[in-house]
């Protein structure tokens, strides 16, 4: 029997197939189905700062409505400061999912205000998360702010959260940083135990009738795995074995998990394929992974991990350039 066990963020996982942040994982009933289908760990959808602010506004409104005569009482509740006040929400669901799960439960966070990341991360720790994943996404659209300043804010955020909690900490990155290798090293130096590469973003479409933007969520496709594969192959030797790496985007079949592990990932994360096919898809991918490993005479995931890293990493920039030229030429030589 092939050994699928792996370690991620210092946690022992029974399988390298992890259910990445998705609405399915945010509800206790469906999170249980995901776990029962074999996920090695479950990442909850992100707690967004906007949701907490919305709750604060609702609370203030309720107080105003219920007790107008004592408006000064509102001063006692300027904002929600403790995790207990957030009530019937993300943190309750996190507690329930954690109570019912035998696999590690990773909470995810996306805040905006600099001081809030650390506060909310503490709430997640108090609610019982086994680890925290920071979803560092925002759009750098201010022309007066250079890339280095955007990166500095992210580094400060990671350092502040590191300071605030003792839990394992992962940082989920967008692929849009200009110097990914340098930034990844700085994130690790700021205290991250692992990186999740890469988050997937959803560009809104334009509605031609209303001339308005319309949100449009497209699930990702298998070919999108190539970008995380490329970067994990580059980063694994640079960051060393102590740093955890998770591949996310496009993982669809067992062979995708094989590729992710080969370039040095500790886990392969799945959302779109699970949303398309249901939680049972995780079991199918695990079966495919097992058969591939057996056919190729690997005894464990550990034996496979990183076996293809060196093929592309001795001089990544030169490799990338050669590969770029060769890829463009391959189209012309086949078709023109
Ligand atoms: C419906 C949906 C909701 C998602 N919600 C979150 C989220 O709350 N936080 C987050 O970091 N990523 C979120 N993601 C991104 C996924 O966790 C994952 O990184 C991305 O979809 C790429 O992986 P995939 O190709 O397996 O889907 C979401 C994705 C989808 C499709």
Short mmCIF file of C-alpha atoms and ligand atoms in Angstrom, two decimals:
data_model
loop_
_atom_site.label_atom_id
_atom_site.label_comp_id
_atom_site.label_asym_id
_atom_site.label_seq_id
_atom_site.Cartn_x
_atom_site.Cartn_y
_atom_site.Cartn_z
CA UNK A 1 0.00 0.00 0.00
CA UNK A 2 1.43 3.38 -1.04
CA UNK A 3 1.94 5.83 1.83
CA UNK A 4 0.15 9.10 1.05
CA UNK A 5 1.03 10.83 4.31
CA UNK A 6 2.60 14.26 4.07
CA UNK A 7 3.47 17.18 6.31
CA UNK A 8 2.14 20.66 5.67
CA UNK A 9 2.77 23.69 7.92
CA UNK A 10 4.10 21.28 10.54
CA UNK A 11 0.80 19.34 10.54
CA UNK A 12 0.64 15.64 9.71
CA UNK A 13 -1.82 14.98 6.90
CA UNK A 14 -3.12 11.59 5.80
CA UNK A 15 -3.15 12.71 2.15
CA UNK A 16 -1.59 15.49 0.05
CA UNK A 17 -4.98 16.30 -1.50
CA UNK A 18 -6.29 19.30 0.38
CA UNK A 19 -9.64 21.03 -0.10
CA UNK A 20 -8.73 24.68 -0.73
CA UNK A 21 -10.92 27.60 0.32
CA UNK A 22 -14.39 27.13 -1.12
CA UNK A 23 -17.99 27.73 -0.02
CA UNK A 24 -18.40 23.93 0.39
CA UNK A 25 -15.84 23.95 3.20
CA UNK A 26 -17.55 26.77 5.07
CA UNK A 27 -20.63 24.78 6.06
CA UNK A 28 -20.35 21.99 8.62
CA UNK A 29 -22.50 19.53 6.60
CA UNK A 30 -20.64 19.88 3.29
CA UNK A 31 -17.24 20.19 5.01
CA UNK A 32 -17.93 16.75 6.51
CA UNK A 33 -18.59 15.32 3.03
CA UNK A 34 -15.29 16.78 1.85
CA UNK A 35 -13.47 15.20 4.80
CA UNK A 36 -15.22 11.85 4.31
CA UNK A 37 -14.17 11.85 0.64
CA UNK A 38 -10.54 11.86 1.78
CA UNK A 39 -9.29 15.47 1.98
CA UNK A 40 -6.03 15.64 3.94
CA UNK A 41 -7.04 19.02 5.38
CA UNK A 42 -9.81 21.54 4.88
CA UNK A 43 -9.33 25.24 4.23
CA UNK A 44 -12.35 27.35 5.09
CA UNK A 45 -13.41 30.18 2.79
CA UNK A 46 -11.91 33.51 3.82
CA UNK A 47 -13.28 35.59 6.61
CA UNK A 48 -13.51 38.96 4.85
CA UNK A 49 -13.12 42.17 6.84
CA UNK A 50 -16.14 43.58 5.00
CA UNK A 51 -18.36 40.90 6.56
CA UNK A 52 -17.30 41.89 10.06
CA UNK A 53 -17.76 45.58 9.32
CA UNK A 54 -21.22 44.74 7.96
CA UNK A 55 -22.04 43.00 11.24
CA UNK A 56 -20.82 46.00 13.21
CA UNK A 57 -23.10 48.28 11.18
CA UNK A 58 -26.05 45.92 11.70
CA UNK A 59 -25.42 45.80 15.43
CA UNK A 60 -25.23 49.57 15.70
CA UNK A 61 -28.45 49.92 13.68
CA UNK A 62 -30.23 47.40 15.90
CA UNK A 63 -29.15 49.28 18.99
CA UNK A 64 -30.26 52.62 17.52
CA UNK A 65 -33.65 51.19 16.62
CA UNK A 66 -34.28 49.37 19.87
CA UNK A 67 -33.26 52.04 22.30
CA UNK A 68 -33.35 55.50 20.74
CA UNK A 69 -33.93 57.12 24.14
CA UNK A 70 -30.49 56.09 25.33
CA UNK A 71 -28.43 56.95 22.31
CA UNK A 72 -25.37 57.40 24.52
CA UNK A 73 -25.51 53.64 25.16
CA UNK A 74 -24.23 53.21 21.60
CA UNK A 75 -20.94 54.57 22.81
CA UNK A 76 -20.42 51.34 24.71
CA UNK A 77 -20.47 49.38 21.46
CA UNK A 78 -18.34 51.39 19.04
CA UNK A 79 -17.21 48.23 17.22
CA UNK A 80 -17.08 44.51 17.67
CA UNK A 81 -13.85 43.87 19.50
CA UNK A 82 -14.01 40.32 20.72
CA UNK A 83 -14.54 37.11 18.94
CA UNK A 84 -17.62 36.23 21.05
CA UNK A 85 -19.45 39.27 19.65
CA UNK A 86 -19.22 38.12 16.08
CA UNK A 87 -21.90 35.59 17.02
CA UNK A 88 -23.66 33.32 14.61
CA UNK A 89 -21.15 33.54 11.82
CA UNK A 90 -17.83 32.41 10.47
CA UNK A 91 -16.33 31.74 13.88
CA UNK A 92 -19.26 29.61 15.02
CA UNK A 93 -19.01 27.55 11.86
CA UNK A 94 -15.26 27.24 12.28
CA UNK A 95 -15.77 25.95 15.84
CA UNK A 96 -18.36 23.41 14.69
CA UNK A 97 -16.30 22.19 11.75
CA UNK A 98 -13.23 21.87 13.94
CA UNK A 99 -15.19 19.91 16.57
CA UNK A 100 -16.48 17.44 13.97
CA UNK A 101 -13.26 17.01 11.96
CA UNK A 102 -10.47 14.56 12.32
CA UNK A 103 -8.32 16.33 9.74
CA UNK A 104 -6.67 19.74 10.26
CA UNK A 105 -8.92 22.73 9.70
CA UNK A 106 -7.25 25.81 8.25
CA UNK A 107 -9.02 29.16 8.56
CA UNK A 108 -8.50 31.81 5.93
CA UNK A 109 -8.46 35.58 6.33
CA UNK A 110 -8.68 38.56 4.02
CA UNK A 111 -8.63 41.95 5.73
CA UNK A 112 -7.78 45.44 4.51
CA UNK A 113 -7.03 47.75 7.45
CA UNK A 114 -3.45 47.22 8.70
CA UNK A 115 -4.36 46.68 12.39
CA UNK A 116 -7.24 44.31 11.71
CA UNK A 117 -5.37 41.34 10.24
CA UNK A 118 -3.76 40.51 13.58
CA UNK A 119 -6.99 40.98 15.56
CA UNK A 120 -9.00 38.73 13.27
CA UNK A 121 -6.21 36.13 13.13
CA UNK A 122 -6.40 35.94 16.93
CA UNK A 123 -10.15 35.29 16.71
CA UNK A 124 -9.52 32.44 14.28
CA UNK A 125 -6.96 30.96 16.67
CA UNK A 126 -9.39 31.31 19.60
CA UNK A 127 -12.11 29.55 17.59
CA UNK A 128 -9.85 26.49 17.26
CA UNK A 129 -8.25 26.70 13.80
CA UNK A 130 -5.24 24.41 13.34
CA UNK A 131 -3.56 26.94 11.08
CA UNK A 132 -4.29 30.27 9.43
CA UNK A 133 -4.00 31.10 5.74
CA UNK A 134 -3.71 34.79 4.83
CA UNK A 135 -5.36 35.59 1.53
CA UNK A 136 -3.29 38.61 0.53
CA UNK A 137 -5.32 39.94 -2.34
CA UNK A 138 -5.93 43.54 -3.26
CA UNK A 139 -5.66 45.50 -6.47
CA UNK A 140 -2.69 47.88 -6.71
CA UNK A 141 -4.53 50.56 -8.68
CA UNK A 142 -3.17 53.72 -7.04
CA UNK A 143 -0.65 55.25 -9.50
CA UNK A 144 1.19 57.02 -6.68
CA UNK A 145 2.04 53.78 -4.84
CA UNK A 146 5.04 51.84 -6.26
CA UNK A 147 5.26 48.04 -6.19
CA UNK A 148 7.84 48.10 -3.39
CA UNK A 149 5.41 49.98 -1.12
CA UNK A 150 2.61 47.49 -1.91
CA UNK A 151 4.96 44.64 -1.00
CA UNK A 152 6.12 46.38 2.19
CA UNK A 153 2.53 46.59 3.45
CA UNK A 154 2.05 42.86 2.80
CA UNK A 155 5.28 42.00 4.60
CA UNK A 156 4.23 44.12 7.58
CA UNK A 157 0.87 42.34 7.60
CA UNK A 158 2.51 38.91 7.72
CA UNK A 159 4.89 40.03 10.49
CA UNK A 160 2.00 41.46 12.53
CA UNK A 161 -0.03 38.25 12.24
CA UNK A 162 3.05 36.16 13.07
CA UNK A 163 3.48 38.21 16.21
CA UNK A 164 -0.21 37.82 17.13
CA UNK A 165 -0.64 34.03 16.87
CA UNK A 166 1.36 30.90 17.57
CA UNK A 167 -0.44 28.80 14.96
CA UNK A 168 1.16 27.65 11.71
CA UNK A 169 0.80 30.42 9.15
CA UNK A 170 0.41 30.10 5.39
CA UNK A 171 0.24 32.98 2.93
CA UNK A 172 -1.74 32.63 -0.28
CA UNK A 173 -0.23 34.80 -2.98
CA UNK A 174 -1.49 36.31 -6.17
CA UNK A 175 0.69 35.65 -9.24
CA UNK A 176 0.94 39.39 -9.94
CA UNK A 177 3.94 40.42 -7.84
CA UNK A 178 6.75 41.71 -10.02
CA UNK A 179 9.61 39.82 -8.34
CA UNK A 180 7.94 36.69 -7.00
CA UNK A 181 11.10 34.90 -5.80
CA UNK A 182 12.29 37.88 -3.75
CA UNK A 183 8.83 38.53 -2.37
CA UNK A 184 8.34 34.86 -1.42
CA UNK A 185 11.64 34.88 0.50
CA UNK A 186 10.61 38.07 2.33
CA UNK A 187 7.23 36.59 3.27
CA UNK A 188 9.00 33.59 4.77
CA UNK A 189 11.49 35.83 6.60
CA UNK A 190 8.51 37.75 8.03
CA UNK A 191 7.30 34.54 9.67
CA UNK A 192 5.21 32.52 7.21
CA UNK A 193 5.55 28.74 7.53
CA UNK A 194 4.28 28.14 4.03
CA UNK A 195 3.10 29.62 0.74
CA UNK A 196 0.00 28.80 -1.27
CA UNK A 197 0.55 29.43 -4.99
CA UNK A 198 -1.51 30.95 -6.55
CA UNK A 199 -4.85 32.47 -5.78
CA UNK A 200 -7.33 32.73 -8.63
CA UNK A 201 -9.06 36.02 -9.36
CA UNK A 202 -12.28 36.82 -11.04
CA UNK A 203 -12.37 39.72 -13.43
CA UNK A 204 -15.87 41.17 -13.78
CA UNK A 205 -17.44 41.26 -17.24
CA UNK A 206 -19.20 44.21 -18.89
CA UNK A 207 -22.97 44.11 -19.36
CA UNK A 208 -23.60 45.76 -22.76
CA UNK A 209 -27.26 46.54 -21.99
CA UNK A 210 -26.84 48.21 -18.60
CA UNK A 211 -23.25 49.40 -19.29
CA UNK A 212 -22.48 48.12 -15.84
CA UNK A 213 -19.94 45.58 -14.66
CA UNK A 214 -21.32 42.16 -13.80
CA UNK A 215 -19.50 39.77 -11.47
CA UNK A 216 -18.65 36.52 -13.24
CA UNK A 217 -17.11 33.53 -11.58
CA UNK A 218 -15.49 31.03 -13.92
CA UNK A 219 -14.17 27.86 -12.34
CA UNK A 220 -10.56 27.27 -13.25
CA UNK A 221 -9.28 24.85 -15.90
CA UNK A 222 -6.65 22.14 -15.69
CA UNK A 223 -4.03 24.02 -17.77
CA UNK A 224 -3.93 26.75 -15.10
CA UNK A 225 -1.81 24.44 -12.97
CA UNK A 226 1.21 25.26 -15.13
CA UNK A 227 1.89 28.61 -13.47
CA UNK A 228 2.04 27.23 -9.89
CA UNK A 229 4.07 24.25 -11.17
CA UNK A 230 6.62 26.58 -12.69
CA UNK A 231 6.94 28.72 -9.59
CA UNK A 232 7.01 25.89 -7.10
CA UNK A 233 9.82 24.27 -9.11
CA UNK A 234 11.75 27.55 -8.85
CA UNK A 235 10.97 28.29 -5.22
CA UNK A 236 11.43 24.83 -3.68
CA UNK A 237 15.25 24.81 -3.90
CA UNK A 238 15.46 28.49 -2.99
CA UNK A 239 13.30 28.24 0.13
CA UNK A 240 14.49 24.86 1.35
CA UNK A 241 12.55 21.93 2.75
CA UNK A 242 11.45 23.63 5.96
CA UNK A 243 9.03 25.90 4.10
CA UNK A 244 5.70 24.34 3.12
CA UNK A 245 4.45 24.84 -0.42
CA UNK A 246 0.90 24.25 -1.62
CA UNK A 247 -0.12 24.17 -5.28
CA UNK A 248 -3.52 25.66 -6.07
CA UNK A 249 -5.16 26.32 -9.48
CA UNK A 250 -6.16 23.71 -11.99
CA UNK A 251 -5.63 20.52 -9.93
CA UNK A 252 -8.20 18.21 -11.51
CA UNK A 253 -6.86 14.63 -11.74
CA UNK A 254 -4.45 12.34 -9.93
CA UNK A 255 -1.68 13.11 -12.41
CA UNK A 256 -1.98 16.82 -11.55
CA UNK A 257 -1.27 15.94 -7.92
CA UNK A 258 1.73 13.87 -9.12
CA UNK A 259 3.09 16.89 -11.02
CA UNK A 260 2.55 19.22 -8.05
CA UNK A 261 4.43 16.85 -5.75
CA UNK A 262 7.21 16.23 -8.27
CA UNK A 263 8.09 19.92 -8.47
CA UNK A 264 8.25 20.10 -4.69
CA UNK A 265 4.75 20.87 -3.32
CA UNK A 266 3.81 19.36 0.02
CA UNK A 267 0.13 19.39 -0.86
CA UNK A 268 -2.07 19.87 -3.93
CA UNK A 269 -5.21 21.88 -3.32
CA UNK A 270 -8.53 21.57 -5.14
CA UNK A 271 -11.61 23.77 -5.35
CA UNK A 272 -13.01 24.04 -8.90
CA UNK A 273 -12.90 20.31 -9.65
CA UNK A 274 -14.70 19.59 -6.37
CA UNK A 275 -17.34 22.24 -7.05
CA UNK A 276 -17.87 20.84 -10.57
CA UNK A 277 -18.01 17.17 -9.63
CA UNK A 278 -18.95 17.12 -5.93
CA UNK A 279 -16.87 16.09 -2.88
CA UNK A 280 -16.61 12.47 -4.10
CA UNK A 281 -14.19 13.76 -6.74
CA UNK A 282 -11.51 13.86 -4.03
CA UNK A 283 -11.77 10.08 -3.63
CA UNK A 284 -11.42 9.59 -7.39
CA UNK A 285 -8.29 11.80 -7.52
CA UNK A 286 -6.81 9.88 -4.59
CA UNK A 287 -7.41 6.58 -6.43
CA UNK A 288 -5.71 7.97 -9.54
CA UNK A 289 -2.77 9.20 -7.48
CA UNK A 290 -2.39 5.80 -5.81
CA UNK A 291 -2.47 3.90 -9.11
CA UNK A 292 0.09 6.22 -10.70
CA UNK A 293 2.44 5.81 -7.74
CA UNK A 294 2.00 2.02 -7.79
CA UNK A 295 2.53 1.74 -11.55
CA UNK A 296 5.72 3.79 -11.26
CA UNK A 297 6.92 1.87 -8.21
CA UNK A 298 6.90 4.71 -5.72
CA UNK A 299 6.28 3.67 -2.14
CA UNK A 300 5.33 7.04 -0.77
CA UNK A 301 4.52 10.63 -1.52
CA UNK A 302 7.74 11.57 0.30
CA UNK A 303 9.77 9.55 -2.21
CA UNK A 304 8.13 11.38 -5.13
CA UNK A 305 8.32 14.90 -3.71
CA UNK A 306 10.74 17.22 -5.45
CA UNK A 307 12.00 14.61 -7.92
CA UNK A 308 11.56 16.99 -10.87
CA UNK A 309 12.71 20.22 -9.28
CA UNK A 310 16.31 20.15 -10.44
CA UNK A 311 15.32 19.70 -14.10
CA UNK A 312 14.19 23.32 -14.25
CA UNK A 313 15.85 25.15 -11.44
CA UNK A 314 19.60 25.47 -11.99
CA UNK A 315 19.13 28.76 -13.86
CA UNK A 316 15.39 29.50 -13.86
CA UNK A 317 15.65 32.72 -15.86
CA UNK A 318 17.64 31.08 -18.67
CA UNK A 319 15.32 28.06 -18.59
CA UNK A 320 12.29 30.32 -18.83
CA UNK A 321 13.75 32.19 -21.81
CA UNK A 322 14.73 29.02 -23.69
CA UNK A 323 11.37 27.50 -22.94
CA UNK A 324 9.58 30.64 -24.17
CA UNK A 325 11.44 30.65 -27.46
CA UNK A 326 11.04 26.88 -27.94
CA UNK A 327 7.31 27.07 -27.21
CA UNK A 328 6.72 29.84 -29.74
CA UNK A 329 8.76 27.97 -32.36
CA UNK A 330 6.91 24.71 -31.71
CA UNK A 331 3.65 26.31 -32.89
CA UNK A 332 5.23 27.51 -36.13
CA UNK A 333 7.03 24.24 -36.90
CA UNK A 334 3.84 22.19 -36.43
CA UNK A 335 1.38 24.39 -38.30
CA UNK A 336 2.97 26.94 -40.64
C1 LIG B 1 -16.57 29.70 -5.55
C2 LIG B 1 -15.17 29.93 -5.05
C3 LIG B 1 -14.95 30.55 -3.83
C4 LIG B 1 -13.64 30.76 -3.37
N1 LIG B 1 -13.45 31.39 -2.18
C5 LIG B 1 -12.19 31.63 -1.74
C6 LIG B 1 -11.95 32.29 -0.51
O1 LIG B 1 -12.87 32.64 0.22
N2 LIG B 1 -10.66 32.51 -0.14
C7 LIG B 1 -9.60 32.11 -0.91
O2 LIG B 1 -8.45 32.34 -0.53
N3 LIG B 1 -9.80 31.48 -2.08
C8 LIG B 1 -11.06 31.25 -2.51
N4 LIG B 1 -11.26 30.62 -3.71
C9 LIG B 1 -10.08 30.22 -4.50
C10 LIG B 1 -9.78 28.73 -4.30
O3 LIG B 1 -9.47 28.44 -2.96
C11 LIG B 1 -8.63 28.27 -5.19
O4 LIG B 1 -7.42 28.82 -4.74
C12 LIG B 1 -8.83 28.65 -6.65
O5 LIG B 1 -10.15 28.38 -7.06
C13 LIG B 1 -7.85 27.88 -7.55
O6 LIG B 1 -7.95 26.50 -7.34
P1 LIG B 1 -8.85 25.52 -8.27
O7 LIG B 1 -8.32 25.59 -9.64
O8 LIG B 1 -8.73 24.17 -7.64
O9 LIG B 1 -10.25 26.06 -8.20
C14 LIG B 1 -12.54 30.37 -4.17
C15 LIG B 1 -12.78 29.74 -5.40
C16 LIG B 1 -14.06 29.53 -5.84
C17 LIG B 1 -14.26 28.85 -7.17
#
